[in-house]
mmCIF file of C-alpha atoms in Angstrom:
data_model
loop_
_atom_site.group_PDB
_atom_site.id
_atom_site.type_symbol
_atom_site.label_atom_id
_atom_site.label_comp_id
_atom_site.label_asym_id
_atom_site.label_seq_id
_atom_site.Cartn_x
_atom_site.Cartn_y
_atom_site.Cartn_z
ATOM 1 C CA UNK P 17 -87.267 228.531 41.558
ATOM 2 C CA UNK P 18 -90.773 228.249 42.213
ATOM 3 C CA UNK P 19 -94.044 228.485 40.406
ATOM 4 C CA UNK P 20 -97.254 229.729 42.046
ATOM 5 C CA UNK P 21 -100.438 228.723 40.153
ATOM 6 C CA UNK P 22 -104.042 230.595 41.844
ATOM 7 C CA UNK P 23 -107.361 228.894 41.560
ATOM 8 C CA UNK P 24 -110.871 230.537 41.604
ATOM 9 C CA UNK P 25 -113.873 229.565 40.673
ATOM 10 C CA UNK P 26 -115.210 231.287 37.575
ATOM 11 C CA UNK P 27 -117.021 234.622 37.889
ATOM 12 C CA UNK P 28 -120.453 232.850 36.744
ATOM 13 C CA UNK P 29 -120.110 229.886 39.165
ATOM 14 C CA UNK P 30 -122.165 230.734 42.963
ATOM 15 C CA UNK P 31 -118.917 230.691 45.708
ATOM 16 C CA UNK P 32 -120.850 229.638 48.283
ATOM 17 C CA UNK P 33 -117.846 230.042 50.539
ATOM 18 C CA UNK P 34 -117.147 233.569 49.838
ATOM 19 C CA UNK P 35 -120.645 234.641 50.057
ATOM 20 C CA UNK P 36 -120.383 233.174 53.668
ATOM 21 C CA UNK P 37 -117.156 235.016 54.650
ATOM 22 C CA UNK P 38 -118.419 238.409 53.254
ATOM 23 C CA UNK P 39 -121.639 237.832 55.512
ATOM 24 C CA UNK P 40 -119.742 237.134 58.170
ATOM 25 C CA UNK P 41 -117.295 240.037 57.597
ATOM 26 C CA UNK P 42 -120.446 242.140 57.548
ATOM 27 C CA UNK P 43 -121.936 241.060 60.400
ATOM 28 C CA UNK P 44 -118.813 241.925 62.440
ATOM 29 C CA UNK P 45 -118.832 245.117 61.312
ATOM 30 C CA UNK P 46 -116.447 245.694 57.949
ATOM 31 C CA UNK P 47 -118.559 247.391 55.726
ATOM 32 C CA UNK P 48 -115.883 248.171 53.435
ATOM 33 C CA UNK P 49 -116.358 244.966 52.478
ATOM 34 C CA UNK P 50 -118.355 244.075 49.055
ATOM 35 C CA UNK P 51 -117.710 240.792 48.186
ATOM 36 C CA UNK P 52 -115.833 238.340 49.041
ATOM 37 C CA UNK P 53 -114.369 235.335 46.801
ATOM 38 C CA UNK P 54 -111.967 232.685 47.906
ATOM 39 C CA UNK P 55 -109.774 230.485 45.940
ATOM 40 C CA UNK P 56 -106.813 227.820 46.136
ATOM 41 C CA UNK P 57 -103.724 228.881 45.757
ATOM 42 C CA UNK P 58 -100.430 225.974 45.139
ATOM 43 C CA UNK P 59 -96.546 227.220 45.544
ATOM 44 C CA UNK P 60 -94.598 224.350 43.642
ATOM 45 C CA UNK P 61 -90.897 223.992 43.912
ATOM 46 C CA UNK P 62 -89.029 223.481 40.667
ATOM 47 C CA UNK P 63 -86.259 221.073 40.818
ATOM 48 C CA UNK P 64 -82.917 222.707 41.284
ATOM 49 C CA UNK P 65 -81.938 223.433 37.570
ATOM 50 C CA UNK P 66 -84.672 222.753 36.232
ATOM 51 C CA UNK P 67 -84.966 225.496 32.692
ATOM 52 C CA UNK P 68 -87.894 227.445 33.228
ATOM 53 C CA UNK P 69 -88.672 228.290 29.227
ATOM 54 C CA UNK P 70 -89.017 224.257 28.978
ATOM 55 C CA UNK P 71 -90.365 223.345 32.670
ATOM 56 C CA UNK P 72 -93.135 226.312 31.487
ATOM 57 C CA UNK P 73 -95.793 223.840 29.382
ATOM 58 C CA UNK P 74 -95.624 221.200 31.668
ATOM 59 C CA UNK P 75 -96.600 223.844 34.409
ATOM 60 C CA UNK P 76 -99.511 224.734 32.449
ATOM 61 C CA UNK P 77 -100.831 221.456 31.970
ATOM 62 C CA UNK P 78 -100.762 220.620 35.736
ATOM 63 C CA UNK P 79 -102.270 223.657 36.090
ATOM 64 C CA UNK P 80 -105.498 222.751 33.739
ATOM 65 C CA UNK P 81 -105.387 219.109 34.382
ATOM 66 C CA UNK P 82 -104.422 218.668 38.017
ATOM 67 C CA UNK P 83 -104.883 221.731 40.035
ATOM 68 C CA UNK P 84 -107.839 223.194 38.632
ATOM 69 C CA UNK P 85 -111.300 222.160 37.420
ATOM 70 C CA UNK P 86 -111.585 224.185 33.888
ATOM 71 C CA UNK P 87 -114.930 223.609 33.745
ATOM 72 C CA UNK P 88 -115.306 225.336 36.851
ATOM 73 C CA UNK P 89 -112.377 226.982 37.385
ATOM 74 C CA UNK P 90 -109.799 230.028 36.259
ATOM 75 C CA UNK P 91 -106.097 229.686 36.676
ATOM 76 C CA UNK P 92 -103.208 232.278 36.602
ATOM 77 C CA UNK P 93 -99.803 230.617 36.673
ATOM 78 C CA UNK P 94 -96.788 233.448 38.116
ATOM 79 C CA UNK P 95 -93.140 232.197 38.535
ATOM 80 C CA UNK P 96 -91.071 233.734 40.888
ATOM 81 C CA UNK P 97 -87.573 232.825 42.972
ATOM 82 C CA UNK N 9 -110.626 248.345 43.681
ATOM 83 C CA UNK N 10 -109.553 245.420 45.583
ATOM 84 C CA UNK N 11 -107.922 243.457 48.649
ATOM 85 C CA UNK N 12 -105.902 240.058 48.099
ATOM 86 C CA UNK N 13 -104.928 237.846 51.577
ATOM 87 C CA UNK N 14 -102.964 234.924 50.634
ATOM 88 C CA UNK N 15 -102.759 232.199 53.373
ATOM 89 C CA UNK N 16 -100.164 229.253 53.641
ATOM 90 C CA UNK N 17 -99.604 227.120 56.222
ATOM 91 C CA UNK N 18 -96.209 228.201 58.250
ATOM 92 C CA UNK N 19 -92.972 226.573 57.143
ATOM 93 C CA UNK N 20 -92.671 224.233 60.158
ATOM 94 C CA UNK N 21 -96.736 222.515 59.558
ATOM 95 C CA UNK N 22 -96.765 219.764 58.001
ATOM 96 C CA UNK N 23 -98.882 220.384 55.114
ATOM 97 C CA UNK N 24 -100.812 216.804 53.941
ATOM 98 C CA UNK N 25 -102.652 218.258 51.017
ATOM 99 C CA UNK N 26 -99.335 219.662 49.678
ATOM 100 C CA UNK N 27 -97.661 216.341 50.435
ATOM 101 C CA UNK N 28 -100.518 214.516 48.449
ATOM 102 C CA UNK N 29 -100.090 216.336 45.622
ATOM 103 C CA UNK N 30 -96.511 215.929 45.069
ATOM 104 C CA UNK N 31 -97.144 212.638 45.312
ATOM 105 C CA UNK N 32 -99.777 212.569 42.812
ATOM 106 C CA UNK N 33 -97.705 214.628 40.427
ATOM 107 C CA UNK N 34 -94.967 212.450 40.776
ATOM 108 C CA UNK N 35 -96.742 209.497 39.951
ATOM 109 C CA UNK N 36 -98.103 210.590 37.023
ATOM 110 C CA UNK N 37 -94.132 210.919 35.749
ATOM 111 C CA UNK N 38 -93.719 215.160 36.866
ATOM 112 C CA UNK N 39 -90.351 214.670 38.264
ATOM 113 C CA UNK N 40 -89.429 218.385 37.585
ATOM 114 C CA UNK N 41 -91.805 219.255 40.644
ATOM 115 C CA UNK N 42 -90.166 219.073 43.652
ATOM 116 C CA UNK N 43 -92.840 219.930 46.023
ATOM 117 C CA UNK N 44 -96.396 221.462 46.362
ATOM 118 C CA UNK N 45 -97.220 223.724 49.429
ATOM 119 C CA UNK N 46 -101.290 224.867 49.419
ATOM 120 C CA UNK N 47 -103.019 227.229 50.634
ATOM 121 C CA UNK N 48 -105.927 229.397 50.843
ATOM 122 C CA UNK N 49 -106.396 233.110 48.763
ATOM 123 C CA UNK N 50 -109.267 234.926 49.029
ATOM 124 C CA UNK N 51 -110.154 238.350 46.730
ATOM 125 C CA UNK N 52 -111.721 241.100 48.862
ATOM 126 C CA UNK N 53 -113.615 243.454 47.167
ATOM 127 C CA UNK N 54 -113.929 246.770 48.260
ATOM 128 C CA UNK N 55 -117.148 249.181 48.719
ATOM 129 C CA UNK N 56 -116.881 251.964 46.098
ATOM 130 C CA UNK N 57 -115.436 254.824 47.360
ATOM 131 C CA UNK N 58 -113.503 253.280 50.249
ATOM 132 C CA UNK N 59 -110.141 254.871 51.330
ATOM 133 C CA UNK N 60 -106.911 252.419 50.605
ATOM 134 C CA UNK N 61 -105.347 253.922 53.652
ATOM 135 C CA UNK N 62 -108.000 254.248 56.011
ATOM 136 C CA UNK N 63 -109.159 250.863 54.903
ATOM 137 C CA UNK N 64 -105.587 248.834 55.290
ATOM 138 C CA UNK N 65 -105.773 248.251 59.046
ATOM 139 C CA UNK N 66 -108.888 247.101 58.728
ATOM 140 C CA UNK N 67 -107.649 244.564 56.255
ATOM 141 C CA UNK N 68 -104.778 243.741 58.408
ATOM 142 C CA UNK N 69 -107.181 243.141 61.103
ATOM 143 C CA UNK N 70 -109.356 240.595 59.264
ATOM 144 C CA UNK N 71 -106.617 238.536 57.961
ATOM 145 C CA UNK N 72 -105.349 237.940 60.935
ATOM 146 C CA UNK N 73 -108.196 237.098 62.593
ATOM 147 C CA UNK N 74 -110.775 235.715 60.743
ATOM 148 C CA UNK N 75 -108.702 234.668 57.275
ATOM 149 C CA UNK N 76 -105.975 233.388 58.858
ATOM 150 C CA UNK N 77 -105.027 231.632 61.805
ATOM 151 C CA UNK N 78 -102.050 233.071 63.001
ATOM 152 C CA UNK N 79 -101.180 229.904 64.979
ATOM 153 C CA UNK N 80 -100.312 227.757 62.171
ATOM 154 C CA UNK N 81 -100.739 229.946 59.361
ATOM 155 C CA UNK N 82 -98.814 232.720 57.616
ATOM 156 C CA UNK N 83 -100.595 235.527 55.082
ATOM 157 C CA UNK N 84 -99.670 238.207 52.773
ATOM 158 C CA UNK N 85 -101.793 240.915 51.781
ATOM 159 C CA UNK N 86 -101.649 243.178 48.317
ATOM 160 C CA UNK N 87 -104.051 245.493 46.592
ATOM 161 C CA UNK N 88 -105.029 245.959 43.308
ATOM 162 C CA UNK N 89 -107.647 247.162 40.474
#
């Protein structure tokens, strides 16, 4: 069981590494490109029967306490096998 | 319309950040995590208009070599709104 938690910056917040990548990108060529923003991303492994319904707040709090910056920072927490 | 990459470090890498983290989140008394694996995820955004399957390849090709590298790293890519 594992839970994957995804970290961007928020939309207001300059991602100075994105904007490099997509200038990059366009200087090779991919015009298709618009924009470019990048984020972290953390796969955590669950120990083995652990109960997801109560593992699920303690998830969210590393999420918002640990892993991200909520000043700075959105989170989106999936769970998956 | 939009482009997700997701990139992890392969399997057999050691990943330090990861290994950090567990560590931290153990400390701090987060027993049900077993382990933390990072990695990078980046949100493409795509010029309006732009053909998902003429514009897939393309994707393919950026992932692998300028997201990702293939040596040590693995990615996945999905679309979206």
């Amino acid at each position: 069981m594992k839970a994957y938690v995804y970290v961007t910056l928020k939309k207001t917040v300059l991602d100075a590494q994105g904007k490099t990548v997509t200038q990059a990108l366009r200087g090779m060529g991919h015009t298709a490109i618009a924009d470019v923003r990048q984020g972290k991303y953390f796969e955590l492994t669950l120990a083995e029967g652990t109960d997801l319904e109560a593992v699920r707040p303690e998830i969210e709090q590393i999420a918002a306490e640990v892993l991200a910056n909520p000043v700075i920072e959105d989170y989106r927490i999936e769970f998956g096998g």
